[in-house]
Amino acid sequence: MALRNLVDNALKYSPADSSVWVDWNAGNSLVSIRVRDQGAGIPDAEKKLIFRKFVRGSAAEAANVKGSGVGLAMVRHIVDAHGGEITLASKPGQGSTFVMVLPGVRS
Ligand SMILES: Nc1ncnc2c1ncn2[C@@H]1O[C@H](COP(=O)(O)OP(=O)(O)O)[C@@H](O)[C@H]1O
Ligand SMILES: [Mg+2]
């Protein structure tokens, strides 16, 4: 569900012909899942706000795509519930990378 939301966003806020990558790494005690796109990117000023409920950012405005602004709030909620963390690296015009880091089964 959380992964699905990140992939949906990556596709929604990217040009139609660009790529979205999903990869994951399972270590001894952590599983990290990374979703990377070549889309609009996210300005620093929005990086915290977009994880709040009902907040939509400049990429949403620019792409003129529908949404309710709850996706990332839900993702954060799910990740928190698993005792994990979500990080975001992005620059406007240079795409975005979201990483969910979750405690692994052997932790
Ligand atoms: N992959 C992404 N690339 C650029 N902007 C993004 C990306 N994912 C999320 N955003 C920004 O974060 C905002 C909040 O995302 P989300 O909570 O999923 O709501 P929604 O997609 O319904 O707008 C979006 O409106 C958009 O501005
Ligand atoms: Mg969304």
JSON list of C-alpha atoms and ligand atoms in Angstrom, two decimals:
[
{"chain": "A", "resi": 1, "resn": "MET", "atom": "CA", "xyz": [0.00, 0.00, 0.00]},
{"chain": "A", "resi": 2, "resn": "ALA", "atom": "CA", "xyz": [2.75, 2.43, 0.95]},
{"chain": "A", "resi": 3, "resn": "LEU", "atom": "CA", "xyz": [4.87, 1.32, -1.98]},
{"chain": "A", "resi": 4, "resn": "ARG", "atom": "CA", "xyz": [1.90, 1.62, -4.32]},
{"chain": "A", "resi": 5, "resn": "ASN", "atom": "CA", "xyz": [1.42, 5.24, -3.25]},
{"chain": "A", "resi": 6, "resn": "LEU", "atom": "CA", "xyz": [5.05, 6.14, -3.86]},
{"chain": "A", "resi": 7, "resn": "VAL", "atom": "CA", "xyz": [4.98, 4.54, -7.30]},
{"chain": "A", "resi": 8, "resn": "ASP", "atom": "CA", "xyz": [1.70, 6.28, -8.15]},
{"chain": "A", "resi": 9, "resn": "ASN", "atom": "CA", "xyz": [3.23, 9.63, -7.26]},
{"chain": "A", "resi": 10, "resn": "ALA", "atom": "CA", "xyz": [6.44, 8.93, -9.17]},
{"chain": "A", "resi": 11, "resn": "LEU", "atom": "CA", "xyz": [4.39, 8.23, -12.31]},
{"chain": "A", "resi": 12, "resn": "LYS", "atom": "CA", "xyz": [1.94, 11.07, -11.74]},
{"chain": "A", "resi": 13, "resn": "TYR", "atom": "CA", "xyz": [4.57, 13.77, -11.32]},
{"chain": "A", "resi": 14, "resn": "SER", "atom": "CA", "xyz": [6.85, 12.67, -14.17]},
{"chain": "A", "resi": 15, "resn": "PRO", "atom": "CA", "xyz": [6.71, 13.07, -17.93]},
{"chain": "A", "resi": 16, "resn": "ALA", "atom": "CA", "xyz": [4.91, 10.23, -19.67]},
{"chain": "A", "resi": 17, "resn": "ASP", "atom": "CA", "xyz": [8.05, 8.89, -21.34]},
{"chain": "A", "resi": 18, "resn": "SER", "atom": "CA", "xyz": [10.33, 8.90, -18.31]},
{"chain": "A", "resi": 19, "resn": "SER", "atom": "CA", "xyz": [11.36, 6.00, -16.11]},
{"chain": "A", "resi": 20, "resn": "VAL", "atom": "CA", "xyz": [10.53, 5.10, -12.54]},
{"chain": "A", "resi": 21, "resn": "TRP", "atom": "CA", "xyz": [12.83, 2.74, -10.66]},
{"chain": "A", "resi": 22, "resn": "VAL", "atom": "CA", "xyz": [11.99, 0.65, -7.64]},
{"chain": "A", "resi": 23, "resn": "ASP", "atom": "CA", "xyz": [14.65, -1.31, -5.86]},
{"chain": "A", "resi": 24, "resn": "TRP", "atom": "CA", "xyz": [15.11, -2.77, -2.46]},
{"chain": "A", "resi": 25, "resn": "ASN", "atom": "CA", "xyz": [17.82, -4.00, -0.19]},
{"chain": "A", "resi": 26, "resn": "ALA", "atom": "CA", "xyz": [17.41, -6.46, 2.65]},
{"chain": "A", "resi": 27, "resn": "GLY", "atom": "CA", "xyz": [20.19, -6.41, 5.20]},
{"chain": "A", "resi": 28, "resn": "ASN", "atom": "CA", "xyz": [20.50, -8.21, 8.51]},
{"chain": "A", "resi": 29, "resn": "SER", "atom": "CA", "xyz": [18.18, -5.91, 10.39]},
{"chain": "A", "resi": 30, "resn": "LEU", "atom": "CA", "xyz": [16.78, -3.45, 7.87]},
{"chain": "A", "resi": 31, "resn": "VAL", "atom": "CA", "xyz": [14.84, -3.54, 4.64]},
{"chain": "A", "resi": 32, "resn": "SER", "atom": "CA", "xyz": [15.00, -0.46, 2.47]},
{"chain": "A", "resi": 33, "resn": "ILE", "atom": "CA", "xyz": [12.74, 0.16, -0.49]},
{"chain": "A", "resi": 34, "resn": "ARG", "atom": "CA", "xyz": [13.63, 2.96, -2.87]},
{"chain": "A", "resi": 35, "resn": "VAL", "atom": "CA", "xyz": [11.43, 4.65, -5.47]},
{"chain": "A", "resi": 36, "resn": "ARG", "atom": "CA", "xyz": [13.19, 6.98, -7.86]},
{"chain": "A", "resi": 37, "resn": "ASP", "atom": "CA", "xyz": [11.83, 9.16, -10.65]},
{"chain": "A", "resi": 38, "resn": "GLN", "atom": "CA", "xyz": [12.94, 11.75, -13.19]},
{"chain": "A", "resi": 39, "resn": "GLY", "atom": "CA", "xyz": [9.97, 14.00, -12.63]},
{"chain": "A", "resi": 40, "resn": "ALA", "atom": "CA", "xyz": [9.23, 17.50, -11.43]},
{"chain": "A", "resi": 41, "resn": "GLY", "atom": "CA", "xyz": [11.18, 17.27, -8.20]},
{"chain": "A", "resi": 42, "resn": "ILE", "atom": "CA", "xyz": [10.24, 18.86, -4.89]},
{"chain": "A", "resi": 43, "resn": "PRO", "atom": "CA", "xyz": [11.46, 22.22, -3.57]},
{"chain": "A", "resi": 44, "resn": "ASP", "atom": "CA", "xyz": [13.13, 22.23, -0.13]},
{"chain": "A", "resi": 45, "resn": "ALA", "atom": "CA", "xyz": [10.35, 24.38, 1.31]},
{"chain": "A", "resi": 46, "resn": "GLU", "atom": "CA", "xyz": [7.80, 21.64, 0.56]},
{"chain": "A", "resi": 47, "resn": "LYS", "atom": "CA", "xyz": [9.75, 18.61, 1.70]},
{"chain": "A", "resi": 48, "resn": "LYS", "atom": "CA", "xyz": [8.26, 18.43, 5.19]},
{"chain": "A", "resi": 49, "resn": "LEU", "atom": "CA", "xyz": [4.82, 19.82, 4.40]},
{"chain": "A", "resi": 50, "resn": "ILE", "atom": "CA", "xyz": [3.90, 17.24, 1.75]},
{"chain": "A", "resi": 51, "resn": "PHE", "atom": "CA", "xyz": [3.86, 14.48, 4.38]},
{"chain": "A", "resi": 52, "resn": "ARG", "atom": "CA", "xyz": [0.93, 16.21, 6.08]},
{"chain": "A", "resi": 53, "resn": "LYS", "atom": "CA", "xyz": [-2.63, 15.30, 5.29]},
{"chain": "A", "resi": 54, "resn": "PHE", "atom": "CA", "xyz": [-4.33, 17.29, 2.50]},
{"chain": "A", "resi": 55, "resn": "VAL", "atom": "CA", "xyz": [-1.17, 19.13, 1.49]},
{"chain": "A", "resi": 56, "resn": "ARG", "atom": "CA", "xyz": [-0.48, 19.19, -2.22]},
{"chain": "A", "resi": 57, "resn": "GLY", "atom": "CA", "xyz": [2.67, 20.75, -3.67]},
{"chain": "A", "resi": 58, "resn": "SER", "atom": "CA", "xyz": [3.86, 22.66, -6.70]},
{"chain": "A", "resi": 59, "resn": "ALA", "atom": "CA", "xyz": [4.33, 19.50, -8.76]},
{"chain": "A", "resi": 60, "resn": "ALA", "atom": "CA", "xyz": [0.61, 18.80, -8.41]},
{"chain": "A", "resi": 61, "resn": "GLU", "atom": "CA", "xyz": [-0.23, 22.27, -9.57]},
{"chain": "A", "resi": 62, "resn": "ALA", "atom": "CA", "xyz": [2.19, 22.12, -12.49]},
{"chain": "A", "resi": 63, "resn": "ALA", "atom": "CA", "xyz": [1.10, 18.68, -13.68]},
{"chain": "A", "resi": 64, "resn": "ASN", "atom": "CA", "xyz": [-2.55, 19.55, -13.21]},
{"chain": "A", "resi": 65, "resn": "VAL", "atom": "CA", "xyz": [-3.27, 16.05, -11.95]},
{"chain": "A", "resi": 66, "resn": "LYS", "atom": "CA", "xyz": [-5.96, 15.03, -9.54]},
{"chain": "A", "resi": 67, "resn": "GLY", "atom": "CA", "xyz": [-5.24, 14.06, -5.99]},
{"chain": "A", "resi": 68, "resn": "SER", "atom": "CA", "xyz": [-6.34, 14.64, -2.44]},
{"chain": "A", "resi": 69, "resn": "GLY", "atom": "CA", "xyz": [-2.99, 15.15, -0.76]},
{"chain": "A", "resi": 70, "resn": "VAL", "atom": "CA", "xyz": [-3.38, 12.18, 1.59]},
{"chain": "A", "resi": 71, "resn": "GLY", "atom": "CA", "xyz": [-1.02, 9.70, -0.11]},
{"chain": "A", "resi": 72, "resn": "LEU", "atom": "CA", "xyz": [2.23, 10.64, 1.57]},
{"chain": "A", "resi": 73, "resn": "ALA", "atom": "CA", "xyz": [0.53, 11.19, 4.94]},
{"chain": "A", "resi": 74, "resn": "MET", "atom": "CA", "xyz": [-0.67, 7.60, 4.71]},
{"chain": "A", "resi": 75, "resn": "VAL", "atom": "CA", "xyz": [2.76, 6.35, 3.64]},
{"chain": "A", "resi": 76, "resn": "ARG", "atom": "CA", "xyz": [4.35, 8.04, 6.64]},
{"chain": "A", "resi": 77, "resn": "HIS", "atom": "CA", "xyz": [1.70, 6.65, 8.93]},
{"chain": "A", "resi": 78, "resn": "ILE", "atom": "CA", "xyz": [2.30, 3.10, 7.69]},
{"chain": "A", "resi": 79, "resn": "VAL", "atom": "CA", "xyz": [6.07, 3.43, 7.90]},
{"chain": "A", "resi": 80, "resn": "ASP", "atom": "CA", "xyz": [5.81, 4.86, 11.44]},
{"chain": "A", "resi": 81, "resn": "ALA", "atom": "CA", "xyz": [3.55, 1.98, 12.47]},
{"chain": "A", "resi": 82, "resn": "HIS", "atom": "CA", "xyz": [6.30, -0.43, 11.40]},
{"chain": "A", "resi": 83, "resn": "GLY", "atom": "CA", "xyz": [8.89, 1.49, 13.38]},
{"chain": "A", "resi": 84, "resn": "GLY", "atom": "CA", "xyz": [10.54, 2.62, 10.17]},
{"chain": "A", "resi": 85, "resn": "GLU", "atom": "CA", "xyz": [11.58, 5.86, 8.53]},
{"chain": "A", "resi": 86, "resn": "ILE", "atom": "CA", "xyz": [10.98, 7.57, 5.24]},
{"chain": "A", "resi": 87, "resn": "THR", "atom": "CA", "xyz": [13.49, 9.86, 3.60]},
{"chain": "A", "resi": 88, "resn": "LEU", "atom": "CA", "xyz": [13.23, 12.10, 0.58]},
{"chain": "A", "resi": 89, "resn": "ALA", "atom": "CA", "xyz": [15.97, 13.44, -1.65]},
{"chain": "A", "resi": 90, "resn": "SER", "atom": "CA", "xyz": [14.92, 15.73, -4.47]},
{"chain": "A", "resi": 91, "resn": "LYS", "atom": "CA", "xyz": [15.72, 18.85, -6.42]},
{"chain": "A", "resi": 92, "resn": "PRO", "atom": "CA", "xyz": [13.26, 20.71, -8.62]},
{"chain": "A", "resi": 93, "resn": "GLY", "atom": "CA", "xyz": [13.76, 19.58, -12.21]},
{"chain": "A", "resi": 94, "resn": "GLN", "atom": "CA", "xyz": [15.97, 16.67, -11.20]},
{"chain": "A", "resi": 95, "resn": "GLY", "atom": "CA", "xyz": [13.55, 14.06, -9.98]},
{"chain": "A", "resi": 96, "resn": "SER", "atom": "CA", "xyz": [12.86, 12.60, -6.57]},
{"chain": "A", "resi": 97, "resn": "THR", "atom": "CA", "xyz": [13.98, 9.61, -4.52]},
{"chain": "A", "resi": 98, "resn": "PHE", "atom": "CA", "xyz": [11.88, 8.30, -1.64]},
{"chain": "A", "resi": 99, "resn": "VAL", "atom": "CA", "xyz": [13.35, 5.62, 0.59]},
{"chain": "A", "resi": 100, "resn": "MET", "atom": "CA", "xyz": [11.40, 3.63, 3.17]},
{"chain": "A", "resi": 101, "resn": "VAL", "atom": "CA", "xyz": [13.62, 1.99, 5.75]},
{"chain": "A", "resi": 102, "resn": "LEU", "atom": "CA", "xyz": [11.90, -0.71, 7.77]},
{"chain": "A", "resi": 103, "resn": "PRO", "atom": "CA", "xyz": [13.10, -2.99, 10.54]},
{"chain": "A", "resi": 104, "resn": "GLY", "atom": "CA", "xyz": [13.76, -6.39, 9.03]},
{"chain": "A", "resi": 105, "resn": "VAL", "atom": "CA", "xyz": [12.35, -9.71, 10.17]},
{"chain": "A", "resi": 106, "resn": "ARG", "atom": "CA", "xyz": [15.60, -10.66, 11.83]},
{"chain": "A", "resi": 107, "resn": "SER", "atom": "CA", "xyz": [15.99, -7.46, 13.82]},
{"chain": "B", "resi": 1, "resn": "LIG", "atom": "N1", "xyz": [7.41, 11.77, -6.91]},
{"chain": "B", "resi": 1, "resn": "LIG", "atom": "C1", "xyz": [7.06, 13.04, -6.71]},
{"chain": "B", "resi": 1, "resn": "LIG", "atom": "N2", "xyz": [7.57, 14.04, -7.50]},
{"chain": "B", "resi": 1, "resn": "LIG", "atom": "C2", "xyz": [7.21, 15.34, -7.32]},
{"chain": "B", "resi": 1, "resn": "LIG", "atom": "N3", "xyz": [6.33, 15.76, -6.38]},
{"chain": "B", "resi": 1, "resn": "LIG", "atom": "C3", "xyz": [5.79, 14.81, -5.58]},
{"chain": "B", "resi": 1, "resn": "LIG", "atom": "C4", "xyz": [6.12, 13.43, -5.70]},
{"chain": "B", "resi": 1, "resn": "LIG", "atom": "N4", "xyz": [5.42, 12.75, -4.76]},
{"chain": "B", "resi": 1, "resn": "LIG", "atom": "C5", "xyz": [4.71, 13.67, -4.09]},
{"chain": "B", "resi": 1, "resn": "LIG", "atom": "N5", "xyz": [4.91, 14.91, -4.58]},
{"chain": "B", "resi": 1, "resn": "LIG", "atom": "C6", "xyz": [4.32, 16.17, -4.09]},
{"chain": "B", "resi": 1, "resn": "LIG", "atom": "O1", "xyz": [3.79, 15.91, -2.79]},
{"chain": "B", "resi": 1, "resn": "LIG", "atom": "C7", "xyz": [2.41, 16.28, -2.75]},
{"chain": "B", "resi": 1, "resn": "LIG", "atom": "C8", "xyz": [1.67, 15.35, -1.79]},
{"chain": "B", "resi": 1, "resn": "LIG", "atom": "O2", "xyz": [1.63, 14.03, -2.32]},
{"chain": "B", "resi": 1, "resn": "LIG", "atom": "P1", "xyz": [0.44, 13.06, -1.90]},
{"chain": "B", "resi": 1, "resn": "LIG", "atom": "O3", "xyz": [0.30, 13.12, -0.42]},
{"chain": "B", "resi": 1, "resn": "LIG", "atom": "O4", "xyz": [0.67, 11.74, -2.52]},
{"chain": "B", "resi": 1, "resn": "LIG", "atom": "O5", "xyz": [-0.86, 13.77, -2.50]},
{"chain": "B", "resi": 1, "resn": "LIG", "atom": "P2", "xyz": [-1.40, 13.90, -4.00]},
{"chain": "B", "resi": 1, "resn": "LIG", "atom": "O6", "xyz": [-0.58, 13.01, -4.88]},
{"chain": "B", "resi": 1, "resn": "LIG", "atom": "O7", "xyz": [-2.83, 13.48, -3.90]},
{"chain": "B", "resi": 1, "resn": "LIG", "atom": "O8", "xyz": [-1.24, 15.35, -4.34]},
{"chain": "B", "resi": 1, "resn": "LIG", "atom": "C9", "xyz": [1.94, 16.23, -4.19]},
{"chain": "B", "resi": 1, "resn": "LIG", "atom": "O9", "xyz": [0.84, 17.07, -4.39]},
{"chain": "B", "resi": 1, "resn": "LIG", "atom": "C10", "xyz": [3.20, 16.68, -4.94]},
{"chain": "B", "resi": 1, "resn": "LIG", "atom": "O10", "xyz": [3.27, 18.10, -4.96]},
{"chain": "B", "resi": 2, "resn": "MG", "atom": "MG", "xyz": [-0.28, 10.92, -4.26]}
]
